[in-house]
């Protein structure tokens, strides 16, 4: 379905051509002066040089040709040569009618869908999820949904960290605490215990302790590094204990992600790439891509045009141990083999920019991915507290994600109990959905790469540009329909949308007509904040219309039916937007 801008562009191109100018100048955009018009065409300004003619005269010629066209309520020239356009109510109503009749609300799928892998989890096993894991998880989830909605075949991968030093640290500390377990005995040949020797609560305490101790005790760190190397090399006992760590950690991670309404198609781990490492390394050596530097294997990545020399990509340490870089490269080998993707998107902390530059350039140079494969890094900024520093607990520690979710839900719960007469159970059920919207929308409404201040009280507000406000708008529409249906009336199946008769109604139509552009823009830029901008604009337009208009009290039944069809369409669009953002509206608030 063509959107309004595409329809206007075709008409303006026709106007330029009929007026004797090249149709390429008929481009149309949203007006940057909405107080004057809805759309504008600046082509006459660009055409002036080619035709050696004043832009206002060119614009006048085009407008003269187009006067009287049914698409326009008003089309006029403005010095020095702009063409201002206000579309007709008939066009807006016709566009909305088409949207209402389509399951995809006027958004066309891509002509050539791609296979896309999105790597957006990145959590480490045996370590509790904290606020730093929030942004990549919910940004990646939204990008996955947007790409899937546009027709791509999308594979979301958690890509868990389970193969690095944190494993060695945990195993070493377990050995300190329970030295008699069979996992550490070199001559043990029996079966290892089925039950893990620790709980998730134990691991939550063990890793932070071991990590802190390794920073103060060099011998402790060296022992953990040795264990890591042996585990990666296949040490039977360490591998068995590693499997126990996974057994305990994975269910806890899945519960935490489920609470965020974040899901993955794959729960791949760094260790899954291990079988691909040696063949990959041997090929790099044979092809002359990699070289030795002080015993370590590196790949030079600086390219012509770089403003400064970039450090080589370290593929293997001098002792032969692998790194994140190694497993990231080997994971690309695996993804190429499994999916042959057109695009691979990584969502993680923006401070990893250099790491992924090294990985991407090495992957291309070594032929790990095809030349046409697009490798994309989306670096997210930091979620900060009101002091401008990364969000922490009152004691100054890193805030766990579960605790953050509870804080937001509690803030929403208090507001619901203050303003609504709901039972405790009902209020808690509603607060979970609204709290998730507050958390996700508060994050996603910011550009991914930007740092932002997380203000729980503001984000949990039912007013302003917040998740709860968006949900309240949807619930308000549901309430209107419940009230209408309770009266025993039903909207006619043949109800049609009438041209708007007020400014606020026109604004709802106009905003609805921009839906496909908003989704396509969010897709092209991999930018969920574009959906947030749009859904807030639509919520504002609807609420303005709601406050100004007697919808159910409208005496003209045909007009009332049109109103109800219009707000029903608005509800569908709002619900589609929040689904793309990764949350949903309750039935009441």
Coordinates of C-alpha atoms in Angstrom, one line a residue:
X1 CA 0.0 0.0 0.0
X2 CA 1.4 3.4 -1.0
X3 CA 1.7 5.9 1.8
X4 CA 0.6 9.5 1.6
X5 CA 4.1 10.8 0.7
X6 CA 4.4 8.3 -2.1
X7 CA 1.0 9.3 -3.5
X8 CA 2.0 13.0 -3.3
X9 CA 5.4 12.4 -4.8
X10 CA 3.8 10.8 -7.9
X11 CA 1.4 13.7 -8.2
X12 CA 4.1 16.3 -7.8
X13 CA 6.4 14.5 -10.3
X14 CA 3.4 14.6 -12.8
X15 CA 3.0 18.3 -12.0
X16 CA 6.7 19.1 -12.7
X17 CA 6.6 17.1 -15.9
X18 CA 3.4 18.8 -17.2
X19 CA 4.8 22.2 -16.3
X20 CA 7.9 21.4 -18.5
X21 CA 10.4 20.4 -15.8
X22 CA 12.2 17.2 -14.9
X23 CA 10.0 15.0 -12.7
X24 CA 13.0 14.2 -10.4
X25 CA 12.3 17.5 -8.6
X26 CA 8.9 16.3 -7.4
X27 CA 10.2 15.0 -4.0
X28 CA 7.8 15.5 -1.1
X29 CA 8.6 15.5 2.7
X30 CA 6.8 16.1 5.9
X31 CA 6.6 19.9 6.6
X32 CA 9.1 21.4 8.9
X33 CA 6.5 24.0 9.6
X34 CA 3.4 22.0 10.6
X35 CA 1.7 25.3 11.6
X36 CA 1.7 26.3 7.9
X37 CA 1.1 23.0 6.1
X38 CA 1.4 19.2 6.4
X39 CA 3.8 18.4 3.5
X40 CA 6.2 20.4 1.4
X41 CA 8.0 20.1 -1.9
X42 CA 11.3 22.0 -2.3
X43 CA 12.1 20.8 -5.8
X44 CA 11.7 24.3 -7.4
X45 CA 14.7 25.4 -5.3
X46 CA 16.9 22.7 -6.8
X47 CA 15.5 23.1 -10.3
X48 CA 16.3 26.8 -10.4
X49 CA 20.0 26.2 -11.2
X50 CA 19.3 23.8 -14.1
X51 CA 16.6 26.0 -15.7
X52 CA 18.1 29.3 -14.8
X53 CA 14.8 30.6 -13.5
X54 CA 13.6 32.0 -10.2
X55 CA 12.4 29.1 -8.0
X56 CA 9.2 31.0 -7.1
X57 CA 8.3 31.0 -10.9
X58 CA 9.0 27.3 -11.2
X59 CA 6.9 26.6 -8.1
X60 CA 4.2 28.8 -9.5
X61 CA 4.1 26.9 -12.8
X62 CA 3.8 23.5 -11.0
X63 CA 1.1 24.7 -8.6
X64 CA -0.9 26.2 -11.5
X65 CA -0.9 22.7 -13.2
X66 CA -2.0 21.0 -10.0
X67 CA -4.7 23.4 -8.8
X68 CA -8.1 21.7 -8.4
X69 CA -6.6 18.2 -7.8
X70 CA -8.8 16.2 -5.4
X71 CA -5.7 15.1 -3.4
X72 CA -5.2 18.6 -2.1
X73 CA -7.2 20.7 0.3
X74 CA -4.7 23.5 -0.4
X75 CA -1.5 23.8 -2.5
X76 CA 0.4 27.1 -2.6
X77 CA 3.8 28.7 -3.3
X78 CA 5.8 30.4 -0.6
X79 CA 8.9 32.6 -1.2
X80 CA 11.6 31.9 -2.2
X81 CA 10.1 28.8 -4.0
X82 CA 8.6 26.3 -1.6
X83 CA 5.4 24.4 -2.4
X84 CA 3.2 23.9 0.7
X85 CA 0.7 21.1 0.7
X86 CA -2.3 20.4 2.8
X87 CA -4.0 17.1 1.8
X88 CA -7.7 16.6 1.5
X89 CA -9.8 14.9 4.1
X90 CA -11.0 12.5 1.4
X91 CA -7.4 11.3 0.8
X92 CA -6.8 10.8 4.6
X93 CA -10.1 8.9 5.0
X94 CA -9.3 6.7 1.9
X95 CA -5.8 5.9 3.3
X96 CA -7.2 5.0 6.7
X97 CA -9.9 2.8 5.1
X98 CA -7.2 0.9 3.2
X99 CA -5.1 0.5 6.4
X100 CA -8.2 -0.8 8.3
X101 CA -8.8 -3.4 5.7
X102 CA -5.3 -4.8 5.8
X103 CA -3.8 -7.2 8.4
X104 CA -0.5 -5.4 8.2
X105 CA -2.0 -1.9 8.5
X106 CA -0.5 -0.8 5.2
X107 CA 3.1 -1.9 5.9
X108 CA 4.4 -3.9 3.0
X109 CA 7.0 -6.6 3.6
X110 CA 10.3 -6.3 1.9
X111 CA 10.5 -7.5 -1.7
X112 CA 13.7 -9.5 -1.0
X113 CA 13.7 -10.7 2.6
X114 CA 17.0 -11.4 4.2
X115 CA 18.3 -14.0 6.6
X116 CA 19.4 -12.1 9.7
X117 CA 21.1 -13.2 12.9
X118 CA 20.9 -10.9 15.9
X119 CA 23.3 -11.4 18.8
X120 CA 21.8 -9.5 21.7
X121 CA 22.1 -11.5 24.9
X122 CA 25.7 -11.7 25.8
X123 CA 25.1 -12.7 29.4
X124 CA 27.8 -14.7 31.2
X125 CA 26.7 -18.0 32.8
X126 CA 27.1 -18.2 36.6
X127 CA 26.8 -14.4 36.9
X128 CA 23.6 -12.7 37.8
X129 CA 22.0 -10.4 35.2
X130 CA 22.5 -6.7 36.2
X131 CA 21.4 -3.4 34.8
X132 CA 24.2 -3.5 32.2
X133 CA 22.4 -6.4 30.5
X134 CA 19.1 -4.5 30.2
X135 CA 19.8 -2.4 27.1
X136 CA 21.3 -5.0 24.7
X137 CA 18.5 -7.4 25.7
X138 CA 15.5 -5.1 25.0
X139 CA 17.1 -3.2 22.1
X140 CA 18.0 -6.5 20.4
X141 CA 14.5 -7.9 21.1
X142 CA 12.8 -4.9 19.5
X143 CA 15.1 -5.0 16.5
X144 CA 14.4 -8.7 16.1
X145 CA 10.6 -8.0 16.1
X146 CA 10.9 -5.1 13.7
X147 CA 13.0 -7.1 11.2
X148 CA 10.7 -10.0 11.5
X149 CA 7.6 -7.8 10.9
X150 CA 9.3 -6.5 7.7
X151 CA 9.6 -10.0 6.4
X152 CA 13.1 -11.0 7.2
X153 CA 13.9 -14.5 8.5
X154 CA 15.4 -13.6 11.9
X155 CA 17.4 -15.8 14.3
X156 CA 17.9 -14.3 17.7
X157 CA 20.9 -15.7 19.6
X158 CA 21.6 -15.3 23.3
X159 CA 25.3 -16.2 22.7
X160 CA 26.1 -16.8 26.3
X161 CA 29.6 -16.4 27.7
X162 CA 30.7 -19.7 29.2
X163 CA 34.2 -20.2 27.9
X164 CA 36.3 -17.4 29.4
X165 CA 38.2 -16.6 32.6
X166 CA 35.0 -16.4 34.7
X167 CA 34.8 -20.2 34.4
X168 CA 38.3 -20.6 35.7
X169 CA 37.6 -18.3 38.6
X170 CA 34.5 -20.1 39.6
X171 CA 36.1 -23.5 39.4
X172 CA 39.2 -22.4 41.3
X173 CA 37.1 -20.9 44.1
X174 CA 34.9 -24.0 44.2
X175 CA 38.1 -26.0 44.7
X176 CA 39.1 -23.8 47.5
X177 CA 35.8 -24.3 49.3
X178 CA 35.2 -28.0 48.5
X179 CA 38.6 -29.5 47.8
X180 CA 37.4 -33.1 48.2
X181 CA 35.1 -33.1 45.2
X182 CA 36.2 -35.6 42.5
X183 CA 36.3 -33.0 39.7
X184 CA 39.8 -31.9 40.7
X185 CA 41.4 -35.4 40.9
X186 CA 43.6 -36.1 38.0
X187 CA 43.3 -39.9 38.4
X188 CA 39.5 -40.0 38.9
X189 CA 37.9 -42.4 36.3
X190 CA 34.4 -42.9 37.8
X191 CA 31.1 -41.1 37.1
X192 CA 30.8 -37.6 38.4
X193 CA 27.8 -36.7 40.7
X194 CA 24.5 -35.9 39.0
X195 CA 23.6 -33.2 41.4
X196 CA 25.5 -29.9 41.2
X197 CA 27.7 -29.1 44.2
X198 CA 26.2 -25.6 44.4
X199 CA 23.0 -23.6 43.9
X200 CA 22.4 -20.4 41.9
X201 CA 22.6 -18.5 45.1
X202 CA 26.0 -20.0 45.7
X203 CA 27.2 -19.0 42.3
X204 CA 25.8 -15.5 42.7
X205 CA 28.2 -15.2 45.7
X206 CA 31.1 -17.2 44.4
X207 CA 31.9 -15.3 41.2
X208 CA 31.9 -11.7 42.6
X209 CA 34.2 -13.0 45.4
X210 CA 36.6 -14.8 43.0
X211 CA 36.7 -11.9 40.6
X212 CA 37.6 -9.4 43.4
X213 CA 40.2 -11.7 44.9
X214 CA 41.9 -12.2 41.4
X215 CA 42.4 -8.5 41.2
X216 CA 44.4 -8.5 44.5
X217 CA 46.1 -11.9 44.4
X218 CA 48.3 -12.6 41.4
X219 CA 48.8 -16.3 42.3
X220 CA 45.0 -16.8 42.6
X221 CA 44.6 -15.2 39.1
X222 CA 47.3 -17.4 37.6
X223 CA 45.7 -20.5 39.0
X224 CA 42.3 -19.5 37.5
X225 CA 43.9 -18.8 34.2
X226 CA 45.6 -22.2 34.2
X227 CA 42.2 -23.9 35.0
X228 CA 40.6 -21.9 32.2
X229 CA 43.2 -23.1 29.7
X230 CA 42.9 -26.8 30.9
X231 CA 39.1 -26.6 30.7
X232 CA 39.3 -25.3 27.1
X233 CA 41.8 -28.0 26.3
X234 CA 39.4 -30.8 27.5
X235 CA 40.3 -31.5 31.2
X236 CA 37.7 -34.1 32.1
X237 CA 36.9 -32.9 35.6
X238 CA 36.8 -29.2 34.8
X239 CA 34.6 -29.9 31.8
X240 CA 32.2 -31.9 34.1
X241 CA 32.1 -29.0 36.6
X242 CA 31.6 -26.5 33.8
X243 CA 28.5 -28.6 32.7
X244 CA 27.2 -28.4 36.3
X245 CA 27.6 -24.6 36.2
X246 CA 25.5 -24.5 33.0
X247 CA 22.9 -26.8 34.4
X248 CA 22.3 -24.4 37.3
X249 CA 22.7 -21.1 35.4
X250 CA 20.6 -21.6 32.3
X251 CA 17.2 -22.0 33.9
X252 CA 17.9 -18.8 36.0
X253 CA 18.9 -16.8 33.0
X254 CA 15.8 -17.9 31.0
X255 CA 13.6 -16.9 33.9
X256 CA 15.2 -13.5 34.0
X257 CA 14.8 -13.0 30.2
X258 CA 11.2 -14.2 30.3
X259 CA 10.4 -11.5 32.9
X260 CA 11.6 -9.0 30.3
X261 CA 9.5 -10.6 27.6
X262 CA 12.8 -11.2 25.8
X263 CA 13.2 -14.5 23.9
X264 CA 15.8 -16.2 21.8
X265 CA 15.6 -18.7 19.0
X266 CA 19.1 -20.0 19.9
X267 CA 20.7 -20.4 23.3
X268 CA 24.2 -20.8 21.8
X269 CA 27.3 -20.4 23.9
X270 CA 30.9 -19.4 23.3
X271 CA 31.8 -23.1 23.9
X272 CA 29.7 -24.1 20.9
X273 CA 32.3 -22.4 18.7
X274 CA 35.2 -24.5 20.1
X275 CA 35.2 -27.2 17.4
X276 CA 35.6 -24.5 14.7
X277 CA 38.6 -22.8 16.3
X278 CA 41.5 -25.1 15.3
X279 CA 40.5 -25.4 11.6
X280 CA 39.9 -21.7 11.4
X281 CA 43.3 -20.9 12.9
X282 CA 45.1 -23.4 10.6
X283 CA 43.4 -21.8 7.6
X284 CA 44.4 -18.3 8.7
X285 CA 48.0 -19.5 9.0
X286 CA 48.0 -21.3 5.6
X287 CA 46.5 -18.4 3.8
X288 CA 49.0 -16.0 5.3
X289 CA 46.3 -13.9 7.0
X290 CA 47.6 -14.4 10.5
X291 CA 51.2 -13.9 11.8
X292 CA 53.0 -14.5 15.0
X293 CA 53.8 -11.7 17.3
X294 CA 55.8 -12.5 20.5
X295 CA 54.3 -16.0 20.3
X296 CA 50.7 -14.8 19.9
X297 CA 48.7 -15.2 16.7
X298 CA 47.5 -11.8 15.3
X299 CA 45.8 -10.4 12.2
X300 CA 46.6 -6.9 11.0
X301 CA 43.4 -5.0 10.3
X302 CA 44.5 -1.4 9.5
X303 CA 43.1 -0.4 6.1
X304 CA 43.9 2.3 3.6
X305 CA 41.9 5.4 4.6
X306 CA 42.1 4.8 8.4
X307 CA 43.0 8.0 10.2
X308 CA 45.2 6.1 12.6
X309 CA 46.7 2.6 12.8
X310 CA 44.4 0.1 14.6
X311 CA 45.9 -2.5 16.9
X312 CA 46.1 -6.0 15.4
X313 CA 43.4 -8.5 16.2
X314 CA 44.7 -11.0 18.8
X315 CA 43.4 -14.4 17.7
X316 CA 45.3 -16.7 20.1
X317 CA 47.4 -15.9 23.2
X318 CA 51.1 -16.9 23.3
X319 CA 50.1 -20.0 25.4
X320 CA 47.6 -21.0 22.8
X321 CA 44.6 -20.0 24.8
X322 CA 41.6 -18.5 23.0
X323 CA 39.9 -15.2 23.8
X324 CA 36.5 -13.5 23.2
X325 CA 37.9 -12.6 19.8
X326 CA 38.7 -16.2 19.0
X327 CA 35.3 -17.5 19.9
X328 CA 33.5 -14.6 18.2
X329 CA 35.4 -15.4 15.0
X330 CA 34.7 -19.1 15.3
X331 CA 31.0 -18.3 16.0
X332 CA 30.9 -16.5 12.6
X333 CA 32.2 -19.7 11.0
X334 CA 29.4 -21.6 12.7
X335 CA 26.7 -19.1 11.7
X336 CA 27.9 -19.1 8.1
X337 CA 27.7 -22.8 8.1
X338 CA 24.3 -23.0 9.7
X339 CA 22.4 -20.1 8.2
X340 CA 24.6 -18.3 5.5
X341 CA 23.1 -15.0 6.8
X342 CA 22.8 -11.9 4.7
X343 CA 23.3 -9.8 7.8
X344 CA 24.6 -10.3 11.4
X345 CA 23.7 -7.7 14.0
X346 CA 25.5 -7.4 17.3
X347 CA 23.8 -5.4 20.1
X348 CA 26.1 -4.7 23.0
X349 CA 27.9 -2.0 25.0
X350 CA 29.3 0.7 22.7
X351 CA 32.7 0.4 24.5
X352 CA 33.2 -2.8 22.5
X353 CA 33.4 -0.8 19.3
X354 CA 37.1 -1.6 18.7
X355 CA 36.6 -5.3 19.5
X356 CA 34.0 -5.7 16.9
X357 CA 35.9 -3.6 14.3
X358 CA 38.8 -6.1 14.8
X359 CA 36.4 -9.1 14.6
X360 CA 34.6 -7.8 11.5
X361 CA 37.7 -6.9 9.6
X362 CA 39.4 -10.1 10.4
X363 CA 36.3 -12.1 9.4
X364 CA 36.3 -10.4 6.0
X365 CA 40.1 -10.6 5.5
X366 CA 40.2 -14.3 6.4
X367 CA 37.1 -15.2 4.2
X368 CA 35.2 -16.4 7.3
X369 CA 32.1 -14.6 5.9
X370 CA 31.2 -13.8 2.3
X371 CA 32.2 -10.3 1.0
X372 CA 28.6 -9.3 0.7
X373 CA 27.6 -10.4 4.3
X374 CA 26.8 -7.3 6.3
X375 CA 28.2 -7.2 9.8
X376 CA 26.6 -4.6 12.0
X377 CA 27.6 -3.3 15.4
X378 CA 25.0 -1.4 17.5
X379 CA 26.7 0.0 20.5
X380 CA 24.4 1.0 23.3
X381 CA 25.0 3.8 25.8
X382 CA 24.8 3.5 29.5
X383 CA 21.8 3.7 31.7
X384 CA 22.7 6.2 34.4
X385 CA 21.2 7.3 37.7
X386 CA 20.2 10.9 38.5
X387 CA 23.8 11.6 39.5
X388 CA 24.8 11.0 35.9
X389 CA 26.8 7.9 36.8
X390 CA 26.0 4.2 35.9
X391 CA 22.9 3.1 37.8
X392 CA 23.9 1.4 41.1
X393 CA 22.5 0.2 44.4
X394 CA 22.4 2.6 47.4
X395 CA 25.5 0.9 48.6
X396 CA 27.3 1.6 45.4
X397 CA 27.2 -1.9 43.9
X398 CA 26.0 -3.0 40.5
X399 CA 22.2 -3.3 40.6
X400 CA 20.8 -6.7 39.6
X401 CA 18.2 -6.7 36.9
X402 CA 15.7 -8.5 39.0
X403 CA 15.9 -5.8 41.6
X404 CA 15.5 -3.1 39.0
X405 CA 12.3 -4.7 37.7
X406 CA 11.0 -5.0 41.2
X407 CA 11.6 -1.3 41.9
X408 CA 9.8 -0.3 38.7
X409 CA 6.9 -2.6 39.4
X410 CA 6.6 -1.3 42.9
X411 CA 6.5 2.3 41.7
X412 CA 3.7 1.5 39.3
X413 CA 1.9 -0.5 41.9
X414 CA 1.9 2.4 44.3
X415 CA 0.4 4.7 41.6
X416 CA -2.3 2.2 40.7
X417 CA -3.3 1.7 44.4
X418 CA -3.4 5.5 45.0
X419 CA -5.6 6.2 42.0
X420 CA -7.7 3.1 41.4
X421 CA -9.9 0.8 43.5
X422 CA -8.3 -2.5 42.6
X423 CA -7.7 -5.5 44.7
X424 CA -4.1 -6.2 45.7
X425 CA -3.9 -9.2 43.4
X426 CA -5.4 -7.2 40.5
X427 CA -3.1 -4.3 41.1
X428 CA 0.0 -6.5 41.1
X429 CA -1.0 -8.2 37.8
X430 CA -1.6 -4.8 36.1
X431 CA 1.6 -3.4 37.6
X432 CA 3.7 -6.1 36.1
X433 CA 2.6 -5.3 32.6
X434 CA 2.7 -1.6 33.1
X435 CA 6.0 -1.8 34.9
X436 CA 7.6 -3.7 32.0
X437 CA 6.3 -1.0 29.6
X438 CA 7.8 1.7 31.9
X439 CA 11.1 0.0 31.9
X440 CA 11.3 -0.9 28.2
X441 CA 9.8 2.3 26.9
X442 CA 12.0 4.4 29.2
X443 CA 15.0 2.8 27.6
X444 CA 13.9 2.3 24.0
X445 CA 12.7 5.9 23.6
X446 CA 16.3 7.0 23.7
X447 CA 18.6 6.5 20.8
X448 CA 20.5 3.3 21.4
X449 CA 24.0 4.8 21.3
X450 CA 23.1 7.6 23.8
X451 CA 23.6 7.5 27.6
X452 CA 20.4 8.4 29.5
X453 CA 19.2 9.1 33.0
X454 CA 16.9 6.4 34.3
X455 CA 14.3 8.1 36.5
X456 CA 11.9 5.5 38.0
X457 CA 9.3 8.0 39.1
X458 CA 9.2 9.8 35.8
X459 CA 9.2 6.6 33.7
X460 CA 6.4 5.1 35.9
X461 CA 4.2 8.2 35.4
X462 CA 0.9 7.8 33.6
X463 CA 1.4 11.2 32.0
X464 CA 3.9 12.4 29.4
X465 CA 6.1 10.5 27.1
X466 CA 6.2 7.2 29.0
X467 CA 5.3 3.6 28.6
X468 CA 2.3 3.8 31.1
X469 CA 0.9 6.7 29.1
X470 CA 1.0 4.7 25.9
X471 CA -0.7 1.8 27.6
X472 CA -3.3 4.0 29.2
X473 CA -4.2 5.3 25.8
X474 CA -4.8 1.8 24.5
X475 CA -6.8 1.0 27.7
X476 CA -8.9 4.2 27.2
X477 CA -9.9 3.0 23.7
X478 CA -10.8 -0.5 25.1
X479 CA -12.9 1.2 27.7
X480 CA -14.8 3.2 25.1
X481 CA -15.6 0.0 23.2
X482 CA -16.6 -1.8 26.4
X483 CA -19.0 1.0 27.3
X484 CA -20.4 1.1 23.8
X485 CA -20.9 -2.7 23.7
X486 CA -22.5 -2.7 27.1
X487 CA -25.2 -0.4 25.7
X488 CA -26.2 -3.3 23.5
X489 CA -25.2 -1.6 20.3
X490 CA -22.7 -2.8 17.7
X491 CA -20.8 -1.0 15.0
X492 CA -22.2 -1.9 11.6
X493 CA -20.0 -4.2 9.4
X494 CA -20.3 -1.7 6.6
X495 CA -19.3 1.3 8.6
X496 CA -17.0 3.6 6.6
X497 CA -14.5 6.2 7.5
X498 CA -15.7 9.7 6.8
X499 CA -13.4 12.7 6.0
X500 CA -12.4 14.5 9.3
X501 CA -14.4 17.5 10.4
X502 CA -12.2 18.9 13.1
X503 CA -8.5 19.7 13.5
X504 CA -8.0 17.0 16.2
X505 CA -9.7 14.3 14.0
X506 CA -7.5 15.4 11.1
X507 CA -4.4 15.0 13.2
X508 CA -5.4 11.4 14.1
X509 CA -5.9 10.5 10.4
X510 CA -2.7 12.3 9.5
X511 CA -0.7 10.5 12.2
X512 CA -2.2 7.1 11.3
X513 CA -1.1 7.6 7.7
X514 CA 2.5 7.9 8.9
X515 CA 2.6 4.4 10.4
X516 CA 4.3 2.6 7.5
X517 CA 6.9 5.3 7.2
X518 CA 7.7 5.1 10.9
X519 CA 8.1 1.3 10.8
X520 CA 10.2 1.4 7.6
X521 CA 12.4 4.1 9.1
X522 CA 12.9 2.1 12.3
X523 CA 13.8 -0.9 10.2
X524 CA 16.2 0.9 7.9
X525 CA 18.1 2.5 10.8
X526 CA 17.6 -0.4 13.2
X527 CA 16.3 2.2 15.6
X528 CA 13.4 1.2 18.0
X529 CA 13.3 4.8 19.3
X530 CA 11.6 5.7 15.9
X531 CA 8.7 3.5 16.9
X532 CA 8.6 5.2 20.3
X533 CA 8.5 8.7 18.7
X534 CA 5.6 7.6 16.5
X535 CA 3.5 5.8 19.1
X536 CA 3.8 8.8 21.4
X537 CA 2.7 11.1 18.6
X538 CA -0.3 8.9 17.9
X539 CA -1.2 8.7 21.5
X540 CA -1.1 12.4 21.8
X541 CA -3.2 12.8 18.7
X542 CA -5.8 10.4 19.9
X543 CA -6.1 11.8 23.4
X544 CA -6.5 15.3 22.0
X545 CA -9.3 14.0 19.8
X546 CA -10.9 12.1 22.7
X547 CA -11.0 15.2 24.9
X548 CA -12.4 17.4 22.2
X549 CA -15.0 15.0 20.7
X550 CA -18.2 13.5 21.9
X551 CA -17.7 10.0 20.5
X552 CA -20.4 7.9 22.0
X553 CA -22.7 10.8 22.5
X554 CA -22.5 11.7 18.8
X555 CA -26.1 11.8 17.5
X556 CA -25.3 11.3 13.8
X557 CA -25.0 7.5 13.7
X558 CA -23.0 7.4 10.5
X559 CA -20.5 9.8 12.0
X560 CA -20.4 7.9 15.3
X561 CA -19.7 4.7 13.4
X562 CA -16.9 6.5 11.6
X563 CA -15.4 7.6 14.9
X564 CA -15.6 4.1 16.3
X565 CA -13.9 2.7 13.3
X566 CA -11.2 5.3 13.5
X567 CA -10.4 4.7 17.1
X568 CA -10.5 1.0 16.5
X569 CA -7.8 1.5 13.8
X570 CA -5.8 3.7 16.2
X571 CA -6.0 0.8 18.8
X572 CA -4.7 -1.7 16.3
X573 CA -1.8 0.6 15.3
X574 CA -0.9 1.3 18.9
X575 CA -1.0 -2.3 19.8
X576 CA 1.2 -3.2 16.9
X577 CA 3.7 -0.6 18.0
X578 CA 4.0 -1.8 21.5
X579 CA 4.3 -5.4 20.3
X580 CA 7.3 -4.2 18.2
X581 CA 8.7 -2.6 21.3
X582 CA 8.3 -5.8 23.3
X583 CA 5.4 -5.3 25.8
X584 CA 1.6 -5.3 25.8
X585 CA -1.3 -3.5 27.3
X586 CA -3.5 -4.8 30.1
X587 CA -7.3 -4.7 29.8
X588 CA -7.6 -2.0 32.4
X589 CA -5.4 0.4 34.4

